[in-house]
PDB file of C-alpha atoms in Angstrom:
ATOM      1  CA  ARG A  27       5.442   0.288   3.809  1.00  0.00           C
ATOM      2  CA  GLY A  28       6.209  -2.778   5.889  1.00  0.00           C
ATOM      3  CA  VAL A  29       3.532  -1.930   8.547  1.00  0.00           C
ATOM      4  CA  VAL A  30       0.201  -3.880   8.717  1.00  0.00           C
ATOM      5  CA  ARG A  31      -1.939  -2.474  11.269  1.00  0.00           C
ATOM      6  CA  LEU A  32      -5.633  -1.819  11.754  1.00  0.00           C
ATOM      7  CA  PHE A  33      -6.665   1.603  13.043  1.00  0.00           C
ATOM      8  CA  THR A  34      -8.141   2.093  16.512  1.00  0.00           C
ATOM      9  CA  GLY A  35      -9.783   5.459  16.130  1.00  0.00           C
ATOM     10  CA  ASN A  36      -7.630   7.080  18.883  1.00  0.00           C
ATOM     11  CA  LEU A  37      -5.544   9.445  17.081  1.00  0.00           C
ATOM     12  CA  SER A  38      -3.248   9.935  20.214  1.00  0.00           C
ATOM     13  CA  ALA A  39      -2.694   6.165  20.516  1.00  0.00           C
ATOM     14  CA  PRO A  40       0.903   4.828  20.027  1.00  0.00           C
ATOM     15  CA  VAL A  41       1.594   2.844  17.087  1.00  0.00           C
ATOM     16  CA  ASP A  42       3.288  -0.362  18.429  1.00  0.00           C
ATOM     17  CA  VAL A  43       4.204  -2.211  15.318  1.00  0.00           C
ATOM     18  CA  HIS A  44       7.149  -3.868  13.534  1.00  0.00           C
ATOM     19  CA  PRO A  45       9.064  -2.337  11.805  1.00  0.00           C
ATOM     20  CA  PRO A  46       8.897   0.408  14.497  1.00  0.00           C
ATOM     21  CA  PHE A  47       6.866   3.463  13.565  1.00  0.00           C
ATOM     22  CA  ASP A  48       7.907   6.743  15.441  1.00  0.00           C
ATOM     23  CA  GLY A  49       4.678   8.543  15.779  1.00  0.00           C
ATOM     24  CA  THR A  50       1.165   8.566  17.040  1.00  0.00           C
ATOM     25  CA  GLU A  51      -2.037   6.916  15.031  1.00  0.00           C
ATOM     26  CA  ALA A  52      -2.499  10.470  13.683  1.00  0.00           C
ATOM     27  CA  ASN A  53       0.840  10.406  12.070  1.00  0.00           C
ATOM     28  CA  PHE A  54       0.303   6.892  10.860  1.00  0.00           C
ATOM     29  CA  LEU A  55      -3.074   7.936   9.338  1.00  0.00           C
ATOM     30  CA  ARG A  56      -1.598  10.841   7.478  1.00  0.00           C
ATOM     31  CA  ALA A  57       1.142   8.512   5.956  1.00  0.00           C
ATOM     32  CA  GLN A  58      -1.470   6.166   4.707  1.00  0.00           C
ATOM     33  CA  ILE A  59      -3.483   8.858   3.378  1.00  0.00           C
ATOM     34  CA  ALA A  60      -0.694   9.964   1.358  1.00  0.00           C
ATOM     35  CA  ARG A  61       0.035   6.447   0.085  1.00  0.00           C
ATOM     36  CA  ILE A  62      -3.562   5.787  -0.778  1.00  0.00           C
ATOM     37  CA  ALA A  63      -4.050   9.124  -2.648  1.00  0.00           C
ATOM     38  CA  ALA A  64      -0.866   8.802  -4.573  1.00  0.00           C
ATOM     39  CA  ALA A  65      -1.930   5.261  -5.780  1.00  0.00           C
ATOM     40  CA  THR A  66      -5.546   5.588  -6.435  1.00  0.00           C
ATOM     41  CA  THR A  67      -6.312   9.102  -7.589  1.00  0.00           C
ATOM     42  CA  ILE A  68      -6.742   8.905 -11.239  1.00  0.00           C
ATOM     43  CA  VAL A  69      -8.217  11.378 -13.809  1.00  0.00           C
ATOM     44  CA  PRO A  70      -9.126  10.993 -17.523  1.00  0.00           C
ATOM     45  CA  ASN A  71      -6.266  11.308 -19.999  1.00  0.00           C
ATOM     46  CA  GLY A  72      -6.073  14.663 -21.252  1.00  0.00           C
ATOM     47  CA  THR A  73      -7.273  16.847 -18.463  1.00  0.00           C
ATOM     48  CA  ILE A  74      -3.838  17.431 -17.140  1.00  0.00           C
ATOM     49  CA  ALA A  75      -0.469  17.732 -18.825  1.00  0.00           C
ATOM     50  CA  VAL A  76       3.193  17.760 -17.579  1.00  0.00           C
ATOM     51  CA  ASP A  77       4.573  21.428 -17.298  1.00  0.00           C
ATOM     52  CA  ASP A  78       7.883  21.246 -19.087  1.00  0.00           C
ATOM     53  CA  ASP A  79       8.428  24.857 -18.144  1.00  0.00           C
ATOM     54  CA  ALA A  80       8.718  23.523 -14.368  1.00  0.00           C
ATOM     55  CA  GLY A  81      11.166  20.878 -15.195  1.00  0.00           C
ATOM     56  CA  GLY A  82       8.550  18.047 -15.537  1.00  0.00           C
ATOM     57  CA  LYS A  83       7.837  18.226 -11.889  1.00  0.00           C
ATOM     58  CA  LYS A  84       4.375  19.697 -11.933  1.00  0.00           C
ATOM     59  CA  PHE A  85       0.998  19.390 -13.811  1.00  0.00           C
ATOM     60  CA  LYS A  86      -0.714  22.205 -15.768  1.00  0.00           C
ATOM     61  CA  ILE A  87      -4.036  22.564 -17.481  1.00  0.00           C
ATOM     62  CA  PRO A  88      -3.318  21.557 -21.157  1.00  0.00           C
ATOM     63  CA  ASP A  89      -3.738  24.018 -23.927  1.00  0.00           C
ATOM     64  CA  GLU A  90      -6.370  22.053 -25.736  1.00  0.00           C
ATOM     65  CA  PRO A  91      -9.487  21.469 -23.877  1.00  0.00           C
ATOM     66  CA  PHE A  92     -10.510  18.064 -22.778  1.00  0.00           C
ATOM     67  CA  GLU A  93     -12.995  16.327 -24.902  1.00  0.00           C
ATOM     68  CA  ALA A  94     -15.455  14.362 -22.924  1.00  0.00           C
ATOM     69  CA  LYS A  95     -15.950  10.605 -23.877  1.00  0.00           C
ATOM     70  CA  TYR A  96     -18.755   8.373 -23.347  1.00  0.00           C
ATOM     71  CA  ALA A  97     -18.600   5.901 -20.324  1.00  0.00           C
ATOM     72  CA  GLN A  98     -18.460   3.035 -22.683  1.00  0.00           C
ATOM     73  CA  GLU A  99     -14.950   4.478 -23.915  1.00  0.00           C
ATOM     74  CA  MET A 100     -13.626   5.162 -20.527  1.00  0.00           C
ATOM     75  CA  ILE A 101     -13.819   1.522 -19.238  1.00  0.00           C
ATOM     76  CA  VAL A 102     -10.568   0.952 -21.434  1.00  0.00           C
ATOM     77  CA  VAL A 103      -8.057   1.723 -18.735  1.00  0.00           C
ATOM     78  CA  GLU A 104      -5.100   1.522 -20.951  1.00  0.00           C
ATOM     79  CA  GLU A 105      -5.876   4.625 -23.076  1.00  0.00           C
ATOM     80  CA  ASN A 106      -7.977   6.805 -20.922  1.00  0.00           C
ATOM     81  CA  TRP A 107      -6.656   7.078 -17.139  1.00  0.00           C
ATOM     82  CA  ILE A 108      -3.475   8.574 -15.687  1.00  0.00           C
ATOM     83  CA  HIS A 109      -2.459   9.176 -12.126  1.00  0.00           C
ATOM     84  CA  ARG A 110      -3.271  12.619 -10.661  1.00  0.00           C
ATOM     85  CA  LEU A 111      -0.547  12.803  -7.919  1.00  0.00           C
ATOM     86  CA  PRO A 112       3.152  11.981  -8.158  1.00  0.00           C
ATOM     87  CA  TYR A 113       4.610   8.509  -7.259  1.00  0.00           C
ATOM     88  CA  LEU A 114       5.772   8.166  -3.720  1.00  0.00           C
ATOM     89  CA  MET A 115       9.315   6.556  -3.558  1.00  0.00           C
ATOM     90  CA  GLN A 116      10.822   4.424  -0.956  1.00  0.00           C
ATOM     91  CA  HIS A 117      11.847   7.365   1.173  1.00  0.00           C
ATOM     92  CA  GLY A 118       8.298   8.890   1.357  1.00  0.00           C
ATOM     93  CA  GLY A 119       8.748  11.636  -1.042  1.00  0.00           C
ATOM     94  CA  SER A 120       8.036  12.250  -4.608  1.00  0.00           C
ATOM     95  CA  ARG A 121      11.627  13.201  -5.650  1.00  0.00           C
ATOM     96  CA  TYR A 122      14.996  13.235  -4.326  1.00  0.00           C
ATOM     97  CA  THR A 123      17.283  16.119  -3.185  1.00  0.00           C
ATOM     98  CA  VAL A 124      20.915  15.612  -3.174  1.00  0.00           C
ATOM     99  CA  SER A 125      23.212  18.041  -1.410  1.00  0.00           C
ATOM    100  CA  GLY A 126      26.865  18.769  -2.523  1.00  0.00           C
ATOM    101  CA  GLU A 127      29.739  16.795  -1.648  1.00  0.00           C
ATOM    102  CA  ASP A 128      31.144  19.358   0.757  1.00  0.00           C
ATOM    103  CA  PRO A 129      29.014  20.119   3.692  1.00  0.00           C
ATOM    104  CA  ASP A 130      30.274  23.734   3.595  1.00  0.00           C
ATOM    105  CA  GLU A 131      29.183  24.143  -0.018  1.00  0.00           C
ATOM    106  CA  GLU A 132      25.862  26.060  -0.382  1.00  0.00           C
ATOM    107  CA  LYS A 133      25.646  25.439  -4.221  1.00  0.00           C
ATOM    108  CA  GLU A 134      23.453  22.597  -5.206  1.00  0.00           C
ATOM    109  CA  PRO A 135      24.547  20.216  -8.034  1.00  0.00           C
ATOM    110  CA  THR A 136      22.547  20.415 -11.278  1.00  0.00           C
ATOM    111  CA  ALA A 137      19.541  18.176 -11.813  1.00  0.00           C
ATOM    112  CA  ALA A 138      21.558  16.090 -14.405  1.00  0.00           C
ATOM    113  CA  ALA A 139      24.453  15.531 -11.827  1.00  0.00           C
ATOM    114  CA  ALA A 140      21.902  14.640  -9.039  1.00  0.00           C
ATOM    115  CA  LYS A 141      20.199  12.237 -11.195  1.00  0.00           C
ATOM    116  CA  ALA A 142      23.540  10.593 -12.264  1.00  0.00           C
ATOM    117  CA  LYS A 143      24.485  10.227  -8.609  1.00  0.00           C
ATOM    118  CA  LEU A 144      21.162   8.582  -7.966  1.00  0.00           C
ATOM    119  CA  ASP A 145      21.366   6.323 -10.866  1.00  0.00           C
ATOM    120  CA  GLU A 146      24.940   5.183  -9.806  1.00  0.00           C
ATOM    121  CA  ALA A 147      23.674   4.177  -6.482  1.00  0.00           C
ATOM    122  CA  GLY A 148      20.627   2.207  -7.925  1.00  0.00           C
ATOM    123  CA  VAL A 149      18.051   4.638  -6.307  1.00  0.00           C
ATOM    124  CA  GLU A 150      14.626   4.695  -7.683  1.00  0.00           C
ATOM    125  CA  ASN A 151      14.099   8.155  -9.235  1.00  0.00           C
ATOM    126  CA  ASP A 152      13.021   8.065 -12.748  1.00  0.00           C
ATOM    127  CA  VAL A 153       9.333   7.407 -12.281  1.00  0.00           C
ATOM    128  CA  PRO A 154       7.501   9.694 -14.827  1.00  0.00           C
ATOM    129  CA  LEU A 155       5.199  12.237 -13.385  1.00  0.00           C
ATOM    130  CA  ALA A 156       2.353  11.425 -15.819  1.00  0.00           C
ATOM    131  CA  ARG A 157       2.004   7.485 -15.502  1.00  0.00           C
ATOM    132  CA  GLY A 158      -0.816   5.632 -16.718  1.00  0.00           C
ATOM    133  CA  ALA A 159      -3.027   3.584 -14.566  1.00  0.00           C
ATOM    134  CA  SER A 160      -2.452   0.550 -16.608  1.00  0.00           C
ATOM    135  CA  ASP A 161       1.327   0.912 -15.865  1.00  0.00           C
ATOM    136  CA  ASP A 162       0.659  -0.119 -12.243  1.00  0.00           C
ATOM    137  CA  LYS A 163       2.253  -3.400 -11.405  1.00  0.00           C
ATOM    138  CA  PRO A 164      -0.339  -6.447 -11.105  1.00  0.00           C
ATOM    139  CA  ILE A 165      -0.818  -8.193  -7.854  1.00  0.00           C
ATOM    140  CA  PRO A 166       1.084 -11.357  -7.868  1.00  0.00           C
ATOM    141  CA  LYS A 167      -0.749 -14.698  -7.462  1.00  0.00           C
ATOM    142  CA  PRO A 168      -0.934 -15.904  -3.813  1.00  0.00           C
ATOM    143  CA  GLY A 169       2.519 -17.544  -2.922  1.00  0.00           C
ATOM    144  CA  ALA A 170       4.356 -15.898  -5.798  1.00  0.00           C
ATOM    145  CA  LYS A 171       7.286 -13.532  -5.477  1.00  0.00           C
ATOM    146  CA  ALA A 172       6.557  -9.794  -5.570  1.00  0.00           C
ATOM    147  CA  GLU A 173       8.567  -9.439  -8.826  1.00  0.00           C
ATOM    148  CA  ASP A 174       6.615 -12.260 -10.502  1.00  0.00           C
ATOM    149  CA  GLU A 175       3.856 -10.398 -12.557  1.00  0.00           C
ATOM    150  CA  GLU A 176       2.960 -13.163 -14.896  1.00  0.00           C
ATOM    151  CA  GLY A 177      -0.465 -14.239 -14.253  1.00  0.00           C
ATOM    152  CA  GLY A 178      -1.251 -11.684 -11.573  1.00  0.00           C
ATOM    153  CA  THR A 179      -4.209  -9.701 -10.958  1.00  0.00           C
ATOM    154  CA  PRO A 180      -4.470  -6.167 -13.028  1.00  0.00           C
ATOM    155  CA  ALA A 181      -4.166  -3.392 -10.521  1.00  0.00           C
ATOM    156  CA  TRP A 182      -7.326  -1.677 -12.059  1.00  0.00           C
ATOM    157  CA  SER A 183     -10.408  -3.229 -13.363  1.00  0.00           C
ATOM    158  CA  ALA A 184     -13.440  -1.462 -14.873  1.00  0.00           C
ATOM    159  CA  ARG A 185     -17.116  -2.037 -15.687  1.00  0.00           C
ATOM    160  CA  LEU A 186     -20.079  -0.127 -17.115  1.00  0.00           C
ATOM    161  CA  VAL A 187     -22.987   0.551 -14.880  1.00  0.00           C
ATOM    162  CA  GLY A 188     -26.455   1.883 -15.839  1.00  0.00           C
ATOM    163  CA  ASP A 189     -28.112   2.760 -19.119  1.00  0.00           C
ATOM    164  CA  PRO A 190     -25.478   3.058 -21.840  1.00  0.00           C
ATOM    165  CA  GLY A 191     -28.217   4.364 -24.243  1.00  0.00           C
ATOM    166  CA  GLN A 192     -27.692   7.717 -26.157  1.00  0.00           C
ATOM    167  CA  TYR A 193     -30.931   9.470 -26.971  1.00  0.00           C
ATOM    168  CA  GLY A 194     -30.144  11.718 -29.779  1.00  0.00           C
ATOM    169  CA  GLU A 195     -27.190  12.977 -31.723  1.00  0.00           C
ATOM    170  CA  GLY A 196     -24.545  14.320 -29.334  1.00  0.00           C
ATOM    171  CA  ALA A 197     -26.772  13.631 -26.383  1.00  0.00           C
ATOM    172  CA  ALA A 198     -25.297  12.588 -23.095  1.00  0.00           C
ATOM    173  CA  CYS A 199     -24.991   8.854 -21.915  1.00  0.00           C
ATOM    174  CA  TYR A 200     -26.082   8.461 -18.341  1.00  0.00           C
ATOM    175  CA  ALA A 201     -24.099   5.304 -17.821  1.00  0.00           C
ATOM    176  CA  VAL A 202     -21.378   5.318 -15.230  1.00  0.00           C
ATOM    177  CA  ALA A 203     -17.705   4.092 -15.620  1.00  0.00           C
ATOM    178  CA  ALA A 204     -16.498   2.509 -12.536  1.00  0.00           C
ATOM    179  CA  LEU A 205     -13.038   1.546 -11.902  1.00  0.00           C
ATOM    180  CA  ARG A 206     -11.722  -0.335  -8.993  1.00  0.00           C
ATOM    181  CA  CYS A 207      -8.221  -0.584  -7.616  1.00  0.00           C
ATOM    182  CA  ALA A 208      -7.229  -3.992  -6.611  1.00  0.00           C
ATOM    183  CA  ARG A 209      -4.068  -2.772  -4.957  1.00  0.00           C
ATOM    184  CA  TRP A 210      -5.969  -1.007  -2.290  1.00  0.00           C
ATOM    185  CA  PRO A 211      -9.199  -2.668  -1.875  1.00  0.00           C
ATOM    186  CA  GLY A 212     -11.954  -0.066  -1.321  1.00  0.00           C
ATOM    187  CA  ALA A 213     -10.639   2.553  -3.653  1.00  0.00           C
ATOM    188  CA  VAL A 214     -12.914   3.360  -6.596  1.00  0.00           C
ATOM    189  CA  THR A 215     -13.141   6.073  -9.218  1.00  0.00           C
ATOM    190  CA  VAL A 216     -16.425   6.803 -11.149  1.00  0.00           C
ATOM    191  CA  TYR A 217     -16.935   8.775 -14.434  1.00  0.00           C
ATOM    192  CA  GLN A 218     -20.246  10.053 -16.002  1.00  0.00           C
ATOM    193  CA  ASN A 219     -20.922  11.808 -19.177  1.00  0.00           C
ATOM    194  CA  MET A 220     -23.554  14.564 -18.925  1.00  0.00           C
ATOM    195  CA  PRO A 221     -25.025  17.302 -21.209  1.00  0.00           C
ATOM    196  CA  GLY A 222     -22.610  20.085 -22.008  1.00  0.00           C
ATOM    197  CA  PRO A 223     -23.180  23.775 -22.643  1.00  0.00           C
ATOM    198  CA  LEU A 224     -23.865  23.155 -26.328  1.00  0.00           C
ATOM    199  CA  PRO A 225     -26.523  20.874 -27.714  1.00  0.00           C
ATOM    200  CA  THR A 226     -23.867  19.043 -29.883  1.00  0.00           C
ATOM    201  CA  LYS A 227     -21.262  18.987 -26.952  1.00  0.00           C
ATOM    202  CA  THR A 228     -21.215  16.883 -23.782  1.00  0.00           C
ATOM    203  CA  ALA A 229     -19.257  17.287 -20.592  1.00  0.00           C
ATOM    204  CA  ALA A 230     -18.106  14.728 -17.717  1.00  0.00           C
ATOM    205  CA  ALA A 231     -17.630  14.508 -14.219  1.00  0.00           C
ATOM    206  CA  TRP A 232     -15.515  12.125 -12.223  1.00  0.00           C
ATOM    207  CA  THR A 233     -14.296  11.537  -8.676  1.00  0.00           C
ATOM    208  CA  SER A 234     -12.075   9.158  -6.751  1.00  0.00           C
ATOM    209  CA  CYS A 235     -13.173   7.663  -3.308  1.00  0.00           C
ATOM    210  CA  TYR A 236     -11.619   5.412  -0.767  1.00  0.00           C
ATOM    211  CA  VAL A 237     -13.532   3.442   1.970  1.00  0.00           C
ATOM    212  CA  GLY A 238     -11.518   0.664   3.569  1.00  0.00           C
ATOM    213  CA  TYR A 239      -9.251  -0.443   6.420  1.00  0.00           C
ATOM    214  CA  GLY A 240      -6.022   1.216   5.215  1.00  0.00           C
ATOM    215  CA  LEU A 241      -4.485  -2.219   4.352  1.00  0.00           C
ATOM    216  CA  LYS A 242      -2.866  -2.812   1.082  1.00  0.00           C
ATOM    217  CA  ASP A 243      -3.352  -6.088  -0.853  1.00  0.00           C
ATOM    218  CA  GLY A 244      -0.141  -7.901  -1.342  1.00  0.00           C
ATOM    219  CA  ALA A 245       1.501  -6.315   1.774  1.00  0.00           C
ATOM    220  CA  PRO A 246       3.637  -8.524   4.167  1.00  0.00           C
ATOM    221  CA  VAL A 247       1.702 -10.283   6.608  1.00  0.00           C
ATOM    222  CA  ILE A 248       2.748 -10.525  10.175  1.00  0.00           C
ATOM    223  CA  ASN A 249       0.538 -12.653  12.404  1.00  0.00           C
ATOM    224  CA  PRO A 250       2.436 -13.137  15.485  1.00  0.00           C
ATOM    225  CA  ILE A 251       0.736 -16.049  17.750  1.00  0.00           C
ATOM    226  CA  GLU A 252      -0.097 -15.150  21.238  1.00  0.00           C
ATOM    227  CA  PRO A 253       1.912 -17.149  23.681  1.00  0.00           C
ATOM    228  CA  GLY A 254       0.029 -19.562  26.051  1.00  0.00           C
ATOM    229  CA  LEU A 255      -0.682 -19.089  29.621  1.00  0.00           C
ATOM    230  CA  VAL A 256       2.179 -19.527  32.073  1.00  0.00           C
ATOM    231  CA  MET A 257       1.614 -22.995  33.788  1.00  0.00           C
ATOM    232  CA  VAL A 258       1.531 -23.204  37.558  1.00  0.00           C
ATOM    233  CA  GLU A 259       4.610 -24.721  39.088  1.00  0.00           C
ATOM    234  CA  PRO A 260       4.183 -28.453  39.726  1.00  0.00           C
ATOM    235  CA  LYS A 261       4.012 -29.514  43.428  1.00  0.00           C
ATOM    236  CA  GLU A 262       7.372 -31.085  44.400  1.00  0.00           C
ATOM    237  CA  LEU A 263       7.174 -34.672  45.469  1.00  0.00           C
ATOM    238  CA  PRO A 264       9.203 -36.204  48.229  1.00  0.00           C
ATOM    239  CA  LEU A 265      12.049 -38.302  47.377  1.00  0.00           C
ATOM    240  CA  HIS A 266      12.208 -41.919  48.181  1.00  0.00           C
ATOM    241  CA  PRO A 267      14.894 -44.619  48.246  1.00  0.00           C
ATOM    242  CA  GLU A 268      15.471 -46.732  45.178  1.00  0.00           C
ATOM    243  CA  PRO A 269      12.979 -49.741  45.480  1.00  0.00           C
ATOM    244  CA  ASN A 270      15.412 -51.908  43.562  1.00  0.00           C
ATOM    245  CA  PRO A 271      18.876 -50.833  44.033  1.00  0.00           C
ATOM    246  CA  PRO A 272      21.721 -52.390  41.932  1.00  0.00           C
ATOM    247  CA  GLU A 273      23.971 -54.910  43.877  1.00  0.00           C
ATOM    248  CA  GLY A 274      26.934 -53.422  45.698  1.00  0.00           C
ATOM    249  CA  THR A 275      25.342 -49.933  46.192  1.00  0.00           C
ATOM    250  CA  ASP A 276      23.704 -48.478  49.233  1.00  0.00           C
ATOM    251  CA  ASN A 277      19.847 -48.019  49.272  1.00  0.00           C
ATOM    252  CA  LYS A 278      20.109 -44.338  48.585  1.00  0.00           C
ATOM    253  CA  SER A 279      21.369 -44.257  45.110  1.00  0.00           C
ATOM    254  CA  ASP A 280      18.840 -41.394  43.996  1.00  0.00           C
ATOM    255  CA  GLY A 281      19.900 -39.218  46.966  1.00  0.00           C
ATOM    256  CA  GLY A 282      16.607 -39.757  48.825  1.00  0.00           C
ATOM    257  CA  GLU A 283      16.412 -40.469  52.541  1.00  0.00           C
ATOM    258  CA  GLU A 284      14.451 -43.564  53.786  1.00  0.00           C
ATOM    259  CA  VAL A 285      11.351 -42.679  55.471  1.00  0.00           C
ATOM    260  CA  GLU A 286      10.287 -44.212  58.609  1.00  0.00           C
ATOM    261  CA  GLY A 287       7.270 -46.350  58.448  1.00  0.00           C
ATOM    262  CA  GLU A 288       7.673 -47.167  54.677  1.00  0.00           C
ATOM    263  CA  GLU A 289       8.697 -50.453  53.178  1.00  0.00           C
ATOM    264  CA  ASP A 290      11.227 -50.748  50.465  1.00  0.00           C
TER     265      ASP A 290
END
C-alpha cells in the first residue's frame, strides 16, 4: 500500500521500491488489480445480498428480483450503489484467520473468540461485507492529514449522460448514469436502463471499468532526487613559502619549501 510505482510492461522485471516488494512486476500487477477491483467494482443496491447462512462472509442472489431504476435515479450514490467485492484489509486479505494458542492444538477457536482477540489487539476486522459506495472515505485536501475528512473530495461522483427522456409509459430511458471513482483515477461504472421482457417492465445493464496507471490518489508520494554528477578531483597546486611570515618565525610556516628562482 505504501508503494508508488509506474509499470514498465515487463512482467519479469524486478520491483525495486521502498518499502521493499518481494516479487516481480507480474506479482505487483496482480496485487494492484486486487486492490483496484475491491475498491471500484460496484453494483446497484438490490442485485446482491449477504448470505447469512454462510456467516455473512459471502454474497447471494436475493430472493426478490431486482427492480431496475432509471438512470436519473441511479446518480444518487448514497441509496443505489454498493461494493461487489469484500474490503481488503491491511494484511491483504478480506478476513483474518486466528489459530489456537497452543501450536499443537488442531481445533480453531470460534468466530466470536477470534473476533474478540482481534478487537483486543486493535486489528481492523469488522468491515461489513455489503458496504455502500458512499461509505468510502473522502480524499483529504492537499496538505491535510489522512484522517481529516472534513472538506475533502467525495470518493464517488455521478452524472447523467445522454437523453433522459421517456417515450411512453413504462418505456426505457436511454440515458447513462456514469460514476467516477476519485480514489482510483481511471475507474468508472456505467449504468443504462433498457427495455425489459414485458412492455411495462424495464431491465438494466451496468459494468465497471478501469483504465489508469495503477496509482491511487492520496497515496504517499516519494520522489527521491537524483544525485548530481561526481566532480573531477581538482589539480593539486604546489606549496609556496608564506609571503608575509610573522616576526620571529621561519619562512616556511605553512610547510612549503622555497622554490629556486622565485621571489618572496
